[in-house]
Structures are given as C-alpha cells and as structure tokens.
Amino acid sequence: MVYSFIRIIIFCCISFSIQAQTIGLIQNTNQVEDGYVLFSPLSYTSTYLIDNCGKLIHEWESNYPPGMAAYLLNDGTLLRTGKTSEHFFTDNRGGGGVIEKID
C-alpha cells in the first residue's frame, strides 16, 4: 500500500515537472533593470538581442559558432568572436580563431 502511494506521488511530481515551461521568457519581475540581453547560443551561428519580455529586437547571422564574447558597439554594429574548425589553441577553454564586426 505504501509503495503504491509513493509511486503515485512520484508520478504526479514528474507529470507536473514535464509540463513546466523550459524555453522562452520564464520570469520577468519588477526587480529587473530596463534594458536588453545580448546572447549567442553555443549550438547556433546567430547572435540575438532581446528585451526584458523576451521579444526579439535584432538578430545577426554569422558563418561561425560563437566564441567567448559578443559586444554591441555604440554605432549599432556587433563585435563578436567565433570558433573555427582549426585548433589554434592547445587547451579547450574557449576556442576561437575569428573576430567579426557585423553591421
């Protein structure tokens, strides 16, 4: 009896966790500063600028996956590092090989 009850509790917990939102804007509170978020997902070649509500403001395309940094410059261009298939560095702490300035 106790074993069946524990199985039901575990099943309910798993069901609720599966239905939880896992992508997109998850939380936006009044404690968040006004502004934008600039990010480059590791498995994509694009860099994205979104607002606090998760709305896409701008997207920059590249031919390379991201390196370790991306900066939005005052003139609106993007300064971004990228990874190449060449192994220029001896360790695996970042990779790189490319610096791009995208208009």
PDB file of C-alpha atoms in Angstrom:
ATOM      1  CA  MET A   1       0.000   0.000   0.000  1.00  0.00           C
ATOM      2  CA  VAL A   2       2.738   2.464   0.991  1.00  0.00           C
ATOM      3  CA  TYR A   3       4.734   1.504  -2.108  1.00  0.00           C
ATOM      4  CA  SER A   4       1.758   2.286  -4.389  1.00  0.00           C
ATOM      5  CA  PHE A   5       1.224   5.623  -2.674  1.00  0.00           C
ATOM      6  CA  ILE A   6       4.885   6.578  -3.186  1.00  0.00           C
ATOM      7  CA  ARG A   7       4.654   5.600  -6.879  1.00  0.00           C
ATOM      8  CA  ILE A   8       1.590   7.841  -7.316  1.00  0.00           C
ATOM      9  CA  ILE A   9       3.371  10.787  -5.655  1.00  0.00           C
ATOM     10  CA  ILE A  10       6.454  10.327  -7.867  1.00  0.00           C
ATOM     11  CA  PHE A  11       4.289  10.050 -10.995  1.00  0.00           C
ATOM     12  CA  CYS A  12       2.447  13.286 -10.134  1.00  0.00           C
ATOM     13  CA  CYS A  13       5.696  15.153  -9.500  1.00  0.00           C
ATOM     14  CA  ILE A  14       7.150  14.005 -12.818  1.00  0.00           C
ATOM     15  CA  SER A  15       3.961  14.929 -14.678  1.00  0.00           C
ATOM     16  CA  PHE A  16       3.962  18.458 -13.267  1.00  0.00           C
ATOM     17  CA  SER A  17       7.661  18.983 -13.996  1.00  0.00           C
ATOM     18  CA  ILE A  18       7.261  17.866 -17.612  1.00  0.00           C
ATOM     19  CA  GLN A  19       4.550  20.480 -18.168  1.00  0.00           C
ATOM     20  CA  ALA A  20       6.729  23.326 -16.839  1.00  0.00           C
ATOM     21  CA  GLN A  21       7.937  25.914 -19.342  1.00  0.00           C
ATOM     22  CA  THR A  22      11.501  25.206 -20.401  1.00  0.00           C
ATOM     23  CA  ILE A  23      12.103  27.724 -23.207  1.00  0.00           C
ATOM     24  CA  GLY A  24      11.336  31.377 -23.815  1.00  0.00           C
ATOM     25  CA  LEU A  25      10.864  34.010 -21.147  1.00  0.00           C
ATOM     26  CA  ILE A  26      10.420  32.202 -17.853  1.00  0.00           C
ATOM     27  CA  GLN A  27      10.361  35.058 -15.341  1.00  0.00           C
ATOM     28  CA  ASN A  28      10.272  38.855 -15.552  1.00  0.00           C
ATOM     29  CA  THR A  29       9.804  40.693 -12.261  1.00  0.00           C
ATOM     30  CA  ASN A  30       9.792  44.374 -11.359  1.00  0.00           C
ATOM     31  CA  GLN A  31      13.296  43.903  -9.927  1.00  0.00           C
ATOM     32  CA  VAL A  32      14.764  43.551 -13.431  1.00  0.00           C
ATOM     33  CA  GLU A  33      16.539  46.624 -14.803  1.00  0.00           C
ATOM     34  CA  ASP A  34      15.272  48.121 -18.056  1.00  0.00           C
ATOM     35  CA  GLY A  35      17.442  47.099 -20.969  1.00  0.00           C
ATOM     36  CA  TYR A  36      18.283  44.330 -23.378  1.00  0.00           C
ATOM     37  CA  VAL A  37      20.025  40.962 -23.341  1.00  0.00           C
ATOM     38  CA  LEU A  38      22.649  40.061 -25.956  1.00  0.00           C
ATOM     39  CA  PHE A  39      23.470  36.365 -26.302  1.00  0.00           C
ATOM     40  CA  SER A  40      24.879  33.783 -28.705  1.00  0.00           C
ATOM     41  CA  PRO A  41      23.669  30.217 -28.087  1.00  0.00           C
ATOM     42  CA  LEU A  42      26.518  27.716 -28.380  1.00  0.00           C
ATOM     43  CA  SER A  43      24.757  25.481 -30.898  1.00  0.00           C
ATOM     44  CA  TYR A  44      23.770  28.349 -33.275  1.00  0.00           C
ATOM     45  CA  THR A  45      25.657  30.721 -35.548  1.00  0.00           C
ATOM     46  CA  SER A  46      23.395  33.695 -34.787  1.00  0.00           C
ATOM     47  CA  THR A  47      23.585  36.331 -32.049  1.00  0.00           C
ATOM     48  CA  TYR A  48      20.333  37.692 -30.622  1.00  0.00           C
ATOM     49  CA  LEU A  49      19.257  40.903 -28.882  1.00  0.00           C
ATOM     50  CA  ILE A  50      16.025  40.600 -26.859  1.00  0.00           C
ATOM     51  CA  ASP A  51      14.159  42.902 -24.490  1.00  0.00           C
ATOM     52  CA  ASN A  52      13.045  42.052 -20.941  1.00  0.00           C
ATOM     53  CA  CYS A  53       9.827  40.498 -22.236  1.00  0.00           C
ATOM     54  CA  GLY A  54      11.697  38.076 -24.495  1.00  0.00           C
ATOM     55  CA  LYS A  55      10.796  39.921 -27.720  1.00  0.00           C
ATOM     56  CA  LEU A  56      13.437  39.645 -30.448  1.00  0.00           C
ATOM     57  CA  ILE A  57      14.859  43.109 -31.174  1.00  0.00           C
ATOM     58  CA  HIS A  58      17.592  42.148 -33.634  1.00  0.00           C
ATOM     59  CA  GLU A  59      19.428  39.093 -34.956  1.00  0.00           C
ATOM     60  CA  TRP A  60      22.897  38.936 -36.512  1.00  0.00           C
ATOM     61  CA  GLU A  61      23.861  35.989 -38.725  1.00  0.00           C
ATOM     62  CA  SER A  62      27.367  34.541 -38.895  1.00  0.00           C
ATOM     63  CA  ASN A  63      29.120  31.641 -40.571  1.00  0.00           C
ATOM     64  CA  TYR A  64      30.750  30.582 -37.294  1.00  0.00           C
ATOM     65  CA  PRO A  65      29.536  29.275 -33.948  1.00  0.00           C
ATOM     66  CA  PRO A  66      30.147  31.746 -31.115  1.00  0.00           C
ATOM     67  CA  GLY A  67      33.425  32.146 -29.281  1.00  0.00           C
ATOM     68  CA  MET A  68      33.521  33.583 -25.796  1.00  0.00           C
ATOM     69  CA  ALA A  69      32.264  37.163 -26.285  1.00  0.00           C
ATOM     70  CA  ALA A  70      29.851  39.408 -28.164  1.00  0.00           C
ATOM     71  CA  TYR A  71      29.577  43.179 -27.777  1.00  0.00           C
ATOM     72  CA  LEU A  72      27.064  45.658 -29.133  1.00  0.00           C
ATOM     73  CA  LEU A  73      29.019  48.760 -30.147  1.00  0.00           C
ATOM     74  CA  ASN A  74      27.782  52.369 -29.938  1.00  0.00           C
ATOM     75  CA  ASP A  75      27.269  52.562 -33.712  1.00  0.00           C
ATOM     76  CA  GLY A  76      24.904  49.526 -33.632  1.00  0.00           C
ATOM     77  CA  THR A  77      27.365  47.023 -35.047  1.00  0.00           C
ATOM     78  CA  LEU A  78      28.140  43.747 -33.370  1.00  0.00           C
ATOM     79  CA  LEU A  79      31.679  42.768 -32.379  1.00  0.00           C
ATOM     80  CA  ARG A  80      31.736  39.012 -31.956  1.00  0.00           C
ATOM     81  CA  THR A  81      34.232  36.206 -31.563  1.00  0.00           C
ATOM     82  CA  GLY A  82      33.751  32.915 -33.373  1.00  0.00           C
ATOM     83  CA  LYS A  83      35.153  29.410 -33.431  1.00  0.00           C
ATOM     84  CA  THR A  84      36.745  27.818 -36.452  1.00  0.00           C
ATOM     85  CA  SER A  85      37.308  24.156 -37.114  1.00  0.00           C
ATOM     86  CA  GLU A  86      41.051  24.787 -36.864  1.00  0.00           C
ATOM     87  CA  HIS A  87      42.609  24.220 -33.443  1.00  0.00           C
ATOM     88  CA  PHE A  88      44.687  27.336 -32.869  1.00  0.00           C
ATOM     89  CA  PHE A  89      44.820  26.868 -29.115  1.00  0.00           C
ATOM     90  CA  THR A  90      46.314  23.973 -27.208  1.00  0.00           C
ATOM     91  CA  ASP A  91      43.652  23.784 -24.498  1.00  0.00           C
ATOM     92  CA  ASN A  92      39.883  23.652 -24.777  1.00  0.00           C
ATOM     93  CA  ARG A  93      38.965  26.671 -22.630  1.00  0.00           C
ATOM     94  CA  GLY A  94      37.197  28.736 -25.233  1.00  0.00           C
ATOM     95  CA  GLY A  95      38.388  28.118 -28.713  1.00  0.00           C
ATOM     96  CA  GLY A  96      38.266  30.882 -31.247  1.00  0.00           C
ATOM     97  CA  GLY A  97      40.100  31.932 -34.341  1.00  0.00           C
ATOM     98  CA  VAL A  98      37.664  34.558 -35.652  1.00  0.00           C
ATOM     99  CA  ILE A  99      36.797  38.152 -34.785  1.00  0.00           C
ATOM    100  CA  GLU A 100      33.829  39.583 -36.671  1.00  0.00           C
ATOM    101  CA  LYS A 101      32.319  43.049 -36.885  1.00  0.00           C
ATOM    102  CA  ILE A 102      28.799  42.655 -38.272  1.00  0.00           C
ATOM    103  CA  ASP A 103      26.723  45.622 -39.466  1.00  0.00           C
TER     104      ASP A 103
END
